[in-house]
Short mmCIF file of C-alpha atoms in Angstrom, two decimals:
data_model
loop_
_atom_site.label_atom_id
_atom_site.label_comp_id
_atom_site.label_asym_id
_atom_site.label_seq_id
_atom_site.Cartn_x
_atom_site.Cartn_y
_atom_site.Cartn_z
CA MET A 122 -3.38 3.43 -23.96
CA ARG A 123 -1.46 6.36 -23.53
CA ASP A 124 1.72 7.07 -25.39
CA VAL A 125 3.78 7.53 -22.36
CA GLN A 126 7.69 6.13 -21.53
CA LEU A 127 9.39 5.55 -18.45
CA ALA A 128 12.83 3.89 -18.53
CA GLU A 129 13.70 0.93 -16.21
CA PRO A 130 16.72 2.02 -13.72
CA ASP A 131 18.87 -0.57 -14.13
CA GLY A 132 18.63 -3.85 -11.42
CA LYS A 133 20.69 -6.06 -9.49
CA GLN A 134 20.45 -9.84 -8.90
CA ILE A 135 21.49 -11.50 -5.79
CA GLU A 136 21.69 -15.89 -5.31
CA VAL A 137 19.97 -17.18 -2.60
CA GLY A 138 18.48 -20.65 -1.96
CA GLY A 139 18.95 -21.64 -5.46
CA HIS A 140 17.39 -18.60 -7.08
CA SER A 141 18.25 -15.45 -8.86
CA ILE A 142 16.27 -12.34 -7.53
CA HIS A 143 15.98 -9.09 -9.05
CA TYR A 144 15.54 -5.62 -7.82
CA ILE A 145 15.77 -2.20 -8.16
CA ASP A 146 16.67 0.07 -5.00
CA ILE A 147 16.41 3.55 -5.87
CA GLY A 148 15.90 6.54 -2.95
CA SER A 149 17.09 7.10 0.39
CA GLY A 150 15.31 7.01 3.41
CA SER A 151 13.38 4.06 5.45
CA PRO A 152 13.69 0.70 3.49
CA THR A 153 10.14 -0.29 1.56
CA VAL A 154 9.59 -3.14 -0.24
CA PHE A 155 7.05 -3.08 -3.13
CA LEU A 156 5.77 -6.41 -4.49
CA HIS A 157 3.83 -6.89 -7.80
CA GLY A 158 1.20 -8.87 -8.33
CA GLY A 159 0.83 -12.32 -10.70
CA GLY A 160 -0.40 -11.24 -14.18
CA PRO A 161 1.39 -12.20 -17.36
CA GLY A 162 5.05 -9.83 -17.27
CA CYS A 163 4.27 -8.29 -13.75
CA SER A 164 7.38 -7.42 -12.08
CA SER A 165 8.15 -4.47 -9.61
CA TRP A 166 8.54 -1.91 -12.16
CA THR A 167 5.36 -2.57 -14.68
CA ASP A 168 2.94 -2.56 -11.39
CA PHE A 169 5.03 -0.01 -9.18
CA GLY A 170 7.51 2.28 -11.37
CA THR A 171 4.40 4.73 -12.28
CA VAL A 172 4.06 5.91 -8.57
CA ALA A 173 8.12 5.41 -7.89
CA GLY A 174 9.34 8.51 -7.82
CA ILE A 175 6.73 9.78 -5.56
CA PHE A 176 7.40 7.29 -2.63
CA ALA A 177 11.92 7.89 -3.37
CA ASP A 178 11.42 11.22 -2.47
CA SER A 179 11.00 10.63 1.42
CA ARG A 180 11.93 6.59 1.25
CA ARG A 181 14.11 3.48 0.28
CA LEU A 182 12.42 1.50 -2.22
CA ILE A 183 13.23 -1.81 -3.25
CA LEU A 184 11.33 -2.98 -5.98
CA MET A 185 11.48 -6.54 -5.86
CA ASP A 186 10.54 -9.21 -8.24
CA MET A 187 9.41 -12.53 -6.46
CA LEU A 188 10.25 -15.74 -8.09
CA GLN A 189 9.62 -16.70 -11.23
CA TYR A 190 8.37 -13.00 -12.43
CA GLY A 191 9.63 -10.00 -13.70
CA ARG A 192 13.82 -10.63 -14.56
CA SER A 193 14.00 -13.60 -11.59
CA SER A 194 14.77 -16.50 -12.26
CA LYS A 195 12.27 -19.45 -13.36
CA GLU A 196 13.20 -22.63 -10.95
CA PRO A 197 10.02 -24.58 -10.20
CA PHE A 198 8.88 -25.77 -6.94
CA THR A 199 6.00 -27.77 -4.83
CA ALA A 200 6.43 -26.13 -1.60
CA PRO A 201 3.15 -24.17 0.02
CA ARG A 202 3.34 -21.30 -2.50
CA TRP A 203 3.25 -18.48 -0.46
CA SER A 204 5.50 -19.48 2.48
CA TYR A 205 7.79 -20.17 0.22
CA HIS A 206 7.69 -16.71 -2.00
CA ALA A 207 7.68 -14.95 1.29
CA GLN A 208 11.17 -17.65 2.37
CA VAL A 209 12.71 -16.13 -0.64
CA ILE A 210 11.76 -12.50 -0.19
CA ALA A 211 13.00 -12.78 3.39
CA LYS A 212 16.52 -14.11 2.31
CA ALA A 213 17.01 -12.17 -0.31
CA LEU A 214 16.67 -8.80 1.94
CA ASP A 215 18.59 -10.80 4.16
CA ALA A 216 21.64 -10.68 1.79
CA ILE A 217 20.81 -7.46 0.72
CA GLY A 218 21.16 -6.23 5.22
CA ILE A 219 17.62 -4.90 5.23
CA GLU A 220 16.98 -5.31 8.84
CA LYS A 221 13.31 -4.24 8.92
CA ALA A 222 10.98 -2.66 6.04
CA ASP A 223 7.57 -1.62 4.91
CA PHE A 224 5.74 -3.09 2.67
CA VAL A 225 3.30 -2.52 -0.41
CA CYS A 226 2.18 -4.96 -2.61
CA ASN A 227 -0.06 -6.04 -4.99
CA SER A 228 -2.67 -8.93 -5.42
CA ILE A 229 -0.27 -12.31 -4.61
CA GLY A 230 2.39 -10.21 -3.34
CA GLY A 231 0.24 -9.24 -0.49
CA ALA A 232 -0.70 -12.40 -0.30
CA THR A 233 3.29 -13.47 0.00
CA ALA A 234 3.74 -10.22 2.65
CA LEU A 235 1.29 -11.16 4.94
CA ALA A 236 2.92 -14.47 5.28
CA LEU A 237 6.32 -12.91 5.59
CA ALA A 238 4.72 -11.24 7.87
CA ALA A 239 3.37 -14.06 10.04
CA GLU A 240 6.71 -16.22 9.74
CA ARG A 241 9.36 -13.07 10.10
CA PRO A 242 7.15 -10.45 12.03
CA ASP A 243 11.05 -9.21 12.91
CA LEU A 244 11.40 -8.22 8.96
CA VAL A 245 7.63 -6.28 8.56
CA GLY A 246 7.31 -2.98 9.60
CA LYS A 247 3.72 -1.67 8.27
CA LEU A 248 2.00 -3.60 5.37
CA VAL A 249 -0.24 -2.46 2.63
CA VAL A 250 -2.13 -5.01 0.85
CA THR A 251 -4.26 -4.35 -2.57
CA GLY A 252 -5.85 -6.99 -4.59
CA SER A 253 -4.65 -9.97 -2.39
CA GLU A 254 -6.70 -13.30 -1.71
CA PRO A 255 -4.65 -14.95 1.15
CA VAL A 256 -7.45 -17.34 2.00
CA PRO A 257 -10.22 -18.86 -0.42
CA GLY A 258 -13.70 -16.54 -0.04
CA ALA A 259 -13.04 -14.04 -2.55
CA VAL A 260 -15.82 -12.93 -4.61
CA PRO A 261 -15.80 -11.40 -8.40
CA LEU A 262 -16.72 -8.34 -9.41
CA THR A 263 -19.18 -9.99 -11.99
CA PRO A 264 -18.98 -13.97 -12.72
CA GLU A 265 -18.45 -13.02 -16.38
CA LEU A 266 -14.55 -11.29 -14.45
CA GLY A 267 -14.57 -14.59 -11.91
CA VAL A 268 -14.26 -16.88 -15.09
CA GLU A 269 -11.73 -14.63 -16.80
CA GLY A 270 -9.79 -13.60 -13.94
CA LYS A 271 -9.47 -17.68 -13.53
CA THR A 272 -8.43 -18.55 -16.58
CA ALA A 273 -5.99 -15.93 -17.37
CA TRP A 274 -2.87 -17.27 -17.34
CA THR A 275 -3.80 -20.46 -18.85
CA ARG A 276 -5.28 -18.54 -22.03
CA TYR A 277 -2.60 -16.26 -22.65
CA TYR A 278 -0.29 -19.25 -23.03
CA ALA A 279 -2.47 -21.52 -24.71
CA ASP A 280 -2.79 -22.15 -28.76
CA GLU A 281 -0.39 -19.95 -29.91
CA GLY A 282 1.13 -18.16 -27.25
CA PRO A 283 1.06 -14.42 -25.92
CA THR A 284 -0.40 -12.00 -28.43
CA HIS A 285 -0.80 -8.42 -28.14
CA GLU A 286 -4.51 -8.82 -28.07
CA LYS A 287 -4.42 -11.36 -24.82
CA LEU A 288 -2.09 -9.29 -23.14
CA TYR A 289 -4.06 -5.51 -23.76
CA ASP A 290 -7.57 -7.62 -22.77
CA ILE A 291 -6.13 -8.90 -19.61
CA MET A 292 -4.68 -5.61 -18.39
CA ALA A 293 -8.06 -3.88 -19.39
CA ASP A 294 -10.90 -6.34 -18.46
CA LEU A 295 -8.88 -7.39 -14.94
CA GLU A 296 -6.69 -5.52 -14.30
CA TRP A 297 -7.59 -1.64 -15.27
CA LEU A 298 -10.78 -0.01 -15.85
CA GLY A 299 -10.94 -0.11 -19.63
CA GLY A 300 -7.33 0.11 -21.35
CA GLU A 301 -7.29 4.24 -22.00
CA ASP A 302 -5.03 4.70 -19.36
CA ILE A 303 -2.57 1.90 -19.79
CA PRO A 304 0.80 3.44 -20.27
CA GLN A 305 2.37 1.96 -23.27
CA TRP A 306 5.84 1.68 -21.45
CA THR A 307 3.73 -0.22 -19.35
CA PHE A 308 2.39 -2.19 -22.26
CA ASP A 309 5.55 -2.91 -24.06
CA LEU A 310 7.96 -3.88 -20.50
CA ARG A 311 5.16 -6.54 -19.60
CA TRP A 312 4.68 -8.13 -23.44
CA GLU A 313 8.43 -8.35 -23.00
CA LEU A 314 8.89 -10.00 -19.60
CA SER A 315 5.67 -12.37 -20.08
CA ARG A 316 7.71 -14.19 -23.19
CA HIS A 317 10.97 -14.85 -21.66
CA ASP A 318 11.98 -18.25 -22.95
CA ASP A 319 12.57 -19.56 -18.96
CA LEU A 320 9.03 -18.60 -17.74
CA ILE A 321 7.93 -20.62 -21.50
CA ALA A 322 9.66 -23.04 -20.28
CA LEU A 323 8.43 -23.40 -16.53
CA GLY A 324 4.82 -23.45 -18.38
CA PRO A 325 1.10 -22.51 -17.70
CA ASP A 326 0.09 -25.71 -14.90
CA TRP A 327 -0.34 -23.76 -11.79
CA SER A 328 -2.08 -27.42 -10.37
CA PRO A 329 0.15 -28.58 -7.28
CA GLY A 330 2.38 -30.25 -9.01
CA GLY A 331 3.07 -27.61 -11.73
CA GLY A 332 6.35 -26.15 -10.52
CA ARG A 333 4.33 -23.64 -9.15
CA GLY A 334 3.98 -24.17 -5.45
CA ILE A 335 1.08 -26.24 -3.76
CA PRO A 336 -2.22 -23.65 -3.37
CA GLN A 337 -2.11 -22.56 0.56
CA ASP A 338 -4.81 -21.16 2.23
CA LEU A 339 -3.24 -18.51 4.97
CA SER A 340 -6.12 -18.13 7.69
CA ASP A 341 -3.91 -19.39 10.53
CA HIS A 342 -1.67 -16.98 9.14
CA LEU A 343 -3.32 -14.08 9.21
CA ALA A 344 -4.07 -14.13 13.44
CA LEU A 345 -0.61 -13.99 13.64
CA VAL A 346 0.41 -10.37 11.82
CA GLN A 347 1.62 -8.75 14.08
CA ALA A 348 2.57 -5.32 11.57
CA PRO A 349 -0.33 -2.53 11.68
CA THR A 350 -1.60 -3.56 8.42
CA LEU A 351 -4.03 -1.15 6.13
CA PHE A 352 -5.86 -3.03 2.76
CA LEU A 353 -6.22 -0.36 0.51
CA TRP A 354 -9.11 -1.75 -2.25
CA GLY A 355 -10.93 -0.74 -5.26
CA ASP A 356 -14.83 -0.59 -5.33
CA SER A 357 -14.27 -1.88 -8.62
CA ASP A 358 -11.60 -5.02 -8.04
CA ALA A 359 -12.35 -7.60 -10.85
CA PHE A 360 -11.29 -10.50 -8.24
CA ALA A 361 -12.39 -9.08 -5.07
CA VAL A 362 -15.29 -6.85 -3.83
CA PRO A 363 -14.44 -4.51 -1.15
CA GLU A 364 -16.53 -7.15 1.09
CA TYR A 365 -13.92 -9.51 0.76
CA ALA A 366 -11.16 -7.21 2.20
CA LEU A 367 -13.50 -6.49 4.96
CA ALA A 368 -13.34 -9.86 5.97
CA LEU A 369 -9.54 -9.60 6.15
CA LYS A 370 -9.76 -6.10 8.43
CA HIS A 371 -11.52 -8.42 11.12
CA ARG A 372 -9.26 -11.56 10.75
CA VAL A 373 -5.86 -9.75 11.20
CA ALA A 374 -5.84 -7.51 14.40
CA GLY A 375 -5.86 -3.84 14.73
CA SER A 376 -5.85 -3.39 10.82
CA SER A 377 -7.49 -1.08 8.94
CA LEU A 378 -9.86 -1.15 5.60
CA HIS A 379 -10.02 2.00 3.04
CA VAL A 380 -12.03 1.36 -0.01
CA MET A 381 -10.41 3.46 -3.58
CA GLY A 382 -13.88 5.01 -5.46
CA GLY A 383 -13.61 3.92 -8.59
CA GLY A 384 -10.09 1.68 -7.97
CA ALA A 385 -9.45 -1.21 -10.18
CA HIS A 386 -6.79 -4.05 -9.50
CA HIS A 387 -3.89 -2.13 -10.29
CA MET A 388 -5.22 1.18 -8.86
CA GLU A 389 -1.68 2.10 -7.41
CA GLU A 390 -1.14 2.81 -11.94
CA GLN A 391 -4.43 3.91 -12.61
CA GLN A 392 -5.10 6.60 -9.45
CA PRO A 393 -1.53 6.99 -8.63
CA ALA A 394 -1.26 10.19 -7.05
CA GLU A 395 -4.42 9.00 -5.04
CA PHE A 396 -2.85 5.85 -3.97
CA ALA A 397 0.21 7.48 -3.60
CA ALA A 398 -1.26 10.05 -1.12
CA ILE A 399 -3.35 7.79 1.08
CA VAL A 400 -0.04 5.33 1.04
CA ASN A 401 2.10 7.51 2.48
CA ALA A 402 -0.04 8.94 5.22
CA PHE A 403 -0.30 5.41 6.50
CA LEU A 404 3.41 4.38 6.78
CA ASP A 405 3.86 8.06 7.79
CA HIS A 406 1.76 8.48 10.26
#
């Protein structure tokens, strides 16, 4: 890992629908919402803090922690997963007073934003989706990584519970191309956030009755997405090869695909300058 430190800005909490949602509000200009991935300890600051300063030069950034992640509350729910997360995000933005925003999203954040774009098109301007699996059919980079990805969350909390070694392996093998580039601050914050008591109490059960939402296929939603959409994919994404992203592009009218060479699942962290340049070019066009 790299001995790099980056302080987490002070955030705000907003109460919506019985949930407390945490967000960081920095920069000025066109509102842009950032939604994170689903690994242990992920938040919008852990996933996008490295590039936040670049975007904040010209945009108002809303780095929002989804329900059950980061510093947001951890209440269980049994509604369709992506639609429920989208409804919570929509209520939070309505309460903050944001009528329309662009979205930059990783993994589960992208699935949530696609559901939001279909169900609340008035809220979504442009949409950037990286490494998301909104519909069945994703093919992992290797069969071994496929097994690791499907079991990562359960393994992290099983047996003796979270350890530094488990978290490092998840980040290095599944989210980055090796662990040499992981900033120490990112690892430390994810370690902290992954061990909150309310998260431990929620448990690792991702079955329909486990409180993390009912698995949801967004096939019917994709045809309803009207927002200009960029699928930005790493050619070395552990969870889904670029051919899956191409299939998504064909299902979202007017969307485009950019495949980043040497990009992993968290390329916004490992290749921040290139990531920001591609995203800014799309959002500003």
